[in-house]
mmCIF file of C-alpha atoms in Angstrom:
data_model
loop_
_atom_site.group_PDB
_atom_site.id
_atom_site.type_symbol
_atom_site.label_atom_id
_atom_site.label_comp_id
_atom_site.label_asym_id
_atom_site.label_seq_id
_atom_site.Cartn_x
_atom_site.Cartn_y
_atom_site.Cartn_z
ATOM 1 C CA GLY A 519 0.000 0.000 0.000
ATOM 2 C CA VAL A 520 0.924 3.650 -0.211
ATOM 3 C CA TYR A 521 1.849 5.280 3.095
ATOM 4 C CA PHE A 522 2.312 8.872 4.161
ATOM 5 C CA GLN A 523 5.109 9.162 6.685
ATOM 6 C CA ASP A 524 6.534 12.179 8.438
ATOM 7 C CA SER A 525 9.498 11.459 10.697
ATOM 8 C CA SER A 526 8.953 14.701 12.637
ATOM 9 C CA ILE A 527 5.565 13.406 13.836
ATOM 10 C CA PRO A 528 5.955 9.740 14.829
ATOM 11 C CA GLN A 529 2.218 8.998 15.138
ATOM 12 C CA LEU A 530 1.585 10.193 11.552
ATOM 13 C CA ASN A 531 1.818 6.913 9.644
ATOM 14 C CA ILE A 532 -1.396 7.096 7.645
ATOM 15 C CA ARG A 533 -2.337 5.045 4.639
ATOM 16 C CA LEU A 534 -2.937 7.528 1.855
ATOM 17 C CA HIS A 535 -6.356 6.155 0.881
ATOM 18 C CA HIS A 536 -7.568 6.674 4.460
ATOM 19 C CA LEU A 537 -6.498 10.318 4.455
ATOM 20 C CA TYR A 538 -9.564 12.527 4.604
ATOM 21 C CA VAL A 539 -9.420 16.303 4.577
ATOM 22 C CA MET A 540 -12.246 17.921 6.519
ATOM 23 C CA SER A 541 -13.451 21.480 6.171
ATOM 24 C CA VAL A 542 -13.432 23.806 9.176
ATOM 25 C CA ASN A 543 -17.129 23.328 9.978
ATOM 26 C CA GLU A 544 -17.319 19.624 9.166
ATOM 27 C CA VAL A 545 -17.721 17.038 11.887
ATOM 28 C CA LYS A 546 -16.803 13.416 11.285
ATOM 29 C CA LEU A 547 -19.655 11.202 12.440
ATOM 30 C CA ARG A 548 -19.256 7.769 13.900
ATOM 31 C CA LYS A 549 -20.395 4.782 11.839
ATOM 32 C CA ALA A 550 -24.053 3.817 12.236
ATOM 33 C CA GLU A 551 -24.840 0.704 14.237
ATOM 34 C CA ILE A 552 -27.272 -0.492 11.574
ATOM 35 C CA GLU A 553 -27.007 -0.373 7.808
ATOM 36 C CA PHE A 554 -30.705 -0.800 6.991
ATOM 37 C CA GLU A 555 -33.709 -1.857 9.038
ATOM 38 C CA VAL A 556 -37.435 -2.120 8.348
ATOM 39 C CA ARG A 557 -39.557 -1.190 11.350
ATOM 40 C CA GLY A 558 -43.281 -1.515 11.941
ATOM 41 C CA THR A 559 -46.101 -3.965 12.419
ATOM 42 C CA GLY A 560 -49.557 -4.229 10.942
ATOM 43 C CA HIS A 561 -50.294 -3.732 7.284
ATOM 44 C CA ALA A 562 -47.236 -3.967 5.025
ATOM 45 C CA GLY A 563 -48.227 -0.672 3.410
ATOM 46 C CA SER A 564 -47.066 1.230 6.483
ATOM 47 C CA ARG A 565 -43.402 1.004 7.532
ATOM 48 C CA THR A 566 -40.500 3.050 8.837
ATOM 49 C CA PHE A 567 -37.091 2.444 7.303
ATOM 50 C CA ALA A 568 -33.946 3.170 9.304
ATOM 51 C CA ILE A 569 -31.078 3.864 6.892
ATOM 52 C CA GLY A 570 -27.614 4.026 8.439
ATOM 53 C CA ASP A 571 -24.782 6.349 7.433
ATOM 54 C CA GLU A 572 -27.176 8.727 5.676
ATOM 55 C CA ASP A 573 -28.576 12.169 6.435
ATOM 56 C CA HIS A 574 -30.961 14.844 5.135
ATOM 57 C CA THR A 575 -29.562 14.559 1.604
ATOM 58 C CA LEU A 576 -30.920 11.076 0.944
ATOM 59 C CA GLY A 577 -33.872 11.414 3.322
ATOM 60 C CA ASN A 578 -35.316 14.475 1.607
ATOM 61 C CA CYS A 579 -34.630 13.141 -1.907
ATOM 62 C CA LEU A 580 -36.457 9.883 -1.198
ATOM 63 C CA ARG A 581 -39.301 11.703 0.566
ATOM 64 C CA HIS A 582 -39.730 13.966 -2.462
ATOM 65 C CA VAL A 583 -39.782 11.072 -4.953
ATOM 66 C CA LEU A 584 -42.148 9.036 -2.759
ATOM 67 C CA ILE A 585 -44.683 11.830 -2.311
ATOM 68 C CA GLN A 586 -44.828 12.320 -6.110
ATOM 69 C CA ASN A 587 -46.034 8.714 -6.416
ATOM 70 C CA GLN A 588 -49.847 8.464 -6.542
ATOM 71 C CA LYS A 589 -49.621 5.111 -4.742
ATOM 72 C CA VAL A 590 -48.106 6.778 -1.650
ATOM 73 C CA ALA A 591 -50.399 8.459 0.885
ATOM 74 C CA PHE A 592 -47.678 9.751 3.193
ATOM 75 C CA ALA A 593 -43.886 10.000 3.126
ATOM 76 C CA GLY A 594 -41.706 11.780 5.649
ATOM 77 C CA TYR A 595 -38.259 11.516 7.123
ATOM 78 C CA SER A 596 -36.358 12.558 10.210
ATOM 79 C CA VAL A 597 -32.805 12.568 11.455
ATOM 80 C CA PRO A 598 -33.160 11.788 15.172
ATOM 81 C CA HIS A 599 -30.062 13.731 16.183
ATOM 82 C CA PRO A 600 -27.328 15.533 14.202
ATOM 83 C CA SER A 601 -24.631 13.348 15.748
ATOM 84 C CA GLU A 602 -26.440 10.111 14.813
ATOM 85 C CA PRO A 603 -25.585 8.970 11.277
ATOM 86 C CA ILE A 604 -29.069 7.624 10.545
ATOM 87 C CA VAL A 605 -32.236 8.735 8.785
ATOM 88 C CA HIS A 606 -35.734 7.405 9.486
ATOM 89 C CA LEU A 607 -38.019 7.313 6.458
ATOM 90 C CA ARG A 608 -41.759 6.737 7.025
ATOM 91 C CA VAL A 609 -43.840 5.408 4.117
ATOM 92 C CA GLN A 610 -47.594 4.782 4.050
ATOM 93 C CA THR A 611 -49.220 3.651 0.840
ATOM 94 C CA ALA A 612 -52.718 4.603 -0.347
ATOM 95 C CA LYS A 613 -55.696 2.257 -0.554
ATOM 96 C CA GLY A 614 -56.152 0.742 -3.972
ATOM 97 C CA SER A 615 -52.459 1.163 -4.756
ATOM 98 C CA VAL A 616 -51.578 -2.433 -5.539
ATOM 99 C CA SER A 617 -48.303 -2.443 -7.476
ATOM 100 C CA ALA A 618 -48.450 -3.033 -11.235
ATOM 101 C CA GLY A 619 -47.166 -6.576 -10.854
ATOM 102 C CA SER A 620 -49.878 -7.493 -8.333
ATOM 103 C CA GLY A 621 -53.048 -6.121 -9.926
ATOM 104 C CA SER A 622 -54.545 -3.360 -11.998
ATOM 105 C CA GLY A 623 -53.834 -0.410 -9.703
ATOM 106 C CA ASN A 624 -55.450 1.857 -12.298
ATOM 107 C CA SER A 625 -58.734 2.447 -10.511
ATOM 108 C CA SER A 626 -59.728 5.950 -9.493
ATOM 109 C CA SER A 627 -59.028 5.074 -5.845
ATOM 110 C CA SER A 628 -55.365 4.436 -6.674
ATOM 111 C CA ARG A 629 -55.153 8.062 -7.834
ATOM 112 C CA ARG A 630 -56.591 9.405 -4.585
ATOM 113 C CA ARG A 631 -54.035 10.960 -2.273
ATOM 114 C CA ARG A 632 -54.172 11.763 1.422
ATOM 115 C CA ARG A 633 -51.969 14.471 2.857
ATOM 116 C CA SER A 634 -52.949 14.302 6.520
ATOM 117 C CA ALA A 635 -50.684 12.115 8.639
ATOM 118 C CA ASP A 636 -53.324 11.631 11.345
ATOM 119 C CA GLU A 637 -55.996 9.878 9.259
ATOM 120 C CA ASP A 638 -56.734 6.431 10.661
ATOM 121 C CA GLU A 639 -57.406 5.048 7.179
ATOM 122 C CA MET A 640 -53.723 5.284 6.291
ATOM 123 C CA ASP A 641 -52.638 2.862 9.006
ATOM 124 C CA VAL A 642 -55.558 0.439 8.938
ATOM 125 C CA ASP A 643 -56.783 -1.176 5.759
ATOM 126 C CA GLU A 644 -59.938 -3.218 6.368
ATOM 127 C CA GLU A 645 -60.013 -4.500 2.789
ATOM 128 C CA GLY A 646 -56.691 -6.278 3.176
ATOM 129 C CA GLY A 647 -54.313 -6.640 0.245
ATOM 130 C CA ASP A 648 -55.340 -3.775 -2.036
ATOM 131 C CA ARG A 649 -52.363 -1.598 -1.053
ATOM 132 C CA MET A 650 -48.839 -1.557 -2.381
ATOM 133 C CA THR A 651 -46.308 -2.542 0.274
ATOM 134 C CA ALA A 652 -44.101 0.173 1.721
ATOM 135 C CA VAL A 653 -41.035 -1.881 0.732
ATOM 136 C CA ASP A 654 -42.175 -1.930 -2.909
ATOM 137 C CA ALA A 655 -42.849 1.817 -2.790
ATOM 138 C CA LEU A 656 -39.330 2.433 -1.450
ATOM 139 C CA LYS A 657 -37.775 0.163 -4.100
ATOM 140 C CA GLU A 658 -39.649 2.071 -6.797
ATOM 141 C CA ALA A 659 -38.527 5.418 -5.326
ATOM 142 C CA CYS A 660 -34.892 4.285 -5.161
ATOM 143 C CA GLN A 661 -34.998 3.222 -8.813
ATOM 144 C CA THR A 662 -36.607 6.531 -9.823
ATOM 145 C CA LEU A 663 -34.009 8.518 -7.881
ATOM 146 C CA SER A 664 -31.180 6.495 -9.435
ATOM 147 C CA ASP A 665 -32.606 7.095 -12.929
ATOM 148 C CA GLN A 666 -32.897 10.825 -12.207
ATOM 149 C CA CYS A 667 -29.275 10.986 -11.015
ATOM 150 C CA ASP A 668 -28.088 9.125 -14.126
ATOM 151 C CA PHE A 669 -30.034 11.557 -16.338
ATOM 152 C CA VAL A 670 -28.566 14.642 -14.626
ATOM 153 C CA LEU A 671 -25.042 13.211 -14.652
ATOM 154 C CA GLY A 672 -25.387 12.413 -18.369
ATOM 155 C CA ALA A 673 -26.559 15.955 -19.116
ATOM 156 C CA VAL A 674 -23.713 17.501 -17.113
ATOM 157 C CA GLU A 675 -21.120 15.220 -18.737
ATOM 158 C CA GLU A 676 -22.477 16.117 -22.179
ATOM 159 C CA ALA A 677 -22.260 19.849 -21.457
ATOM 160 C CA LEU A 678 -18.911 19.636 -19.634
ATOM 161 C CA PRO A 679 -16.702 16.808 -20.986
ATOM 162 C CA GLU A 680 -14.120 17.442 -18.245
ATOM 163 C CA VAL A 681 -16.663 16.194 -15.680
ATOM 164 C CA LYS A 682 -16.813 12.830 -17.477
ATOM 165 C CA GLU A 683 -13.011 12.697 -17.626
ATOM 166 C CA ASP A 684 -12.815 13.413 -13.879
ATOM 167 C CA ARG A 685 -15.417 10.723 -13.087
ATOM 168 C CA GLU A 686 -13.590 8.145 -15.206
ATOM 169 C CA ARG A 687 -10.263 9.045 -13.555
ATOM 170 C CA ILE A 688 -11.800 8.728 -10.077
ATOM 171 C CA GLU A 689 -13.389 5.363 -10.938
ATOM 172 C CA LYS A 690 -10.053 4.096 -12.251
ATOM 173 C CA LEU A 691 -8.292 5.315 -9.103
ATOM 174 C CA ALA A 692 -10.916 3.632 -6.920
ATOM 175 C CA LEU A 693 -10.387 0.339 -8.753
ATOM 176 C CA THR A 694 -6.624 0.666 -8.340
ATOM 177 C CA ARG A 695 -6.974 1.431 -4.640
ATOM 178 C CA GLY A 696 -9.397 -1.462 -4.216
ATOM 179 C CA HIS A 697 -6.769 -3.736 -5.748
ATOM 180 C CA ASP A 698 -4.156 -2.260 -3.371
ATOM 181 C CA ASP A 699 -6.464 -2.961 -0.407
ATOM 182 C CA ASP A 700 -6.775 -6.606 -1.490
ATOM 183 C CA GLU A 701 -2.971 -6.903 -1.643
ATOM 184 C CA ASP A 702 -2.644 -5.265 1.800
ATOM 185 C CA GLU A 703 -5.102 -7.781 3.272
ATOM 186 C CA GLU A 704 -3.111 -10.641 1.727
ATOM 187 C CA ASP A 705 0.102 -9.157 3.182
ATOM 188 C CA ASP A 706 -1.556 -8.905 6.613
ATOM 189 C CA ASP A 707 -2.644 -12.554 6.379
ATOM 190 C CA ASP A 708 0.932 -13.638 5.606
ATOM 191 C CA GLU A 709 2.286 -11.997 8.769
#
C-alpha cells in the first residue's frame, strides 16, 4: 500500500487512501450501528425504514420522490439527532395502490391521495391486500431517484466533458486502490 510518513511526527503513519481532509465546519460522524432496518407492524403498506450512514440529503430526496407517487399516501423523514448517522423514512401507501405486478392499480381510488398524517385510514386497511407494500414503494422510489441521477449526470457530462473525464479518472483510481487494499489484506494474512 501507499503510506504517508513524516518522521517529525511519529504517530503520523497514515495510509494515503484513508487520508480525509475535513473542512473547518465539518464534523466526522461515527459509523451507524445499523445499515438498513425495516420497522413496523400491521399492514405492510405502512413502515419506517432506518437507513444508516445517511442524512438529510438522501432522506429528503427519497421523501420527495415518494410523495410524487400516486400510490403513496404519506412520506416523511427525520434525522433523530445531528450526531447520529441515521435517517428514518416513514412510508404509508394509499388504498387501492396495488403495485403493477400485483393487480390493476389503475382504478380511481389508486389516484386518490391523502396528505394528513393523522388519518386512521392510512394505518388500517380493512379491505386487506389492495395496497402496495411500503417496501415496494421504497424500491420504486430508489430506482426513480437512481434514474434521475443518471439523467442529470449524463446531461452535465455532455455539457462539460471534463466532468466525465474526472469521473472516469476517479473510478479508475478507486479500482486501483481497491486492488491495493486486497494486496494489503493478503500481506496482513501472511504476517
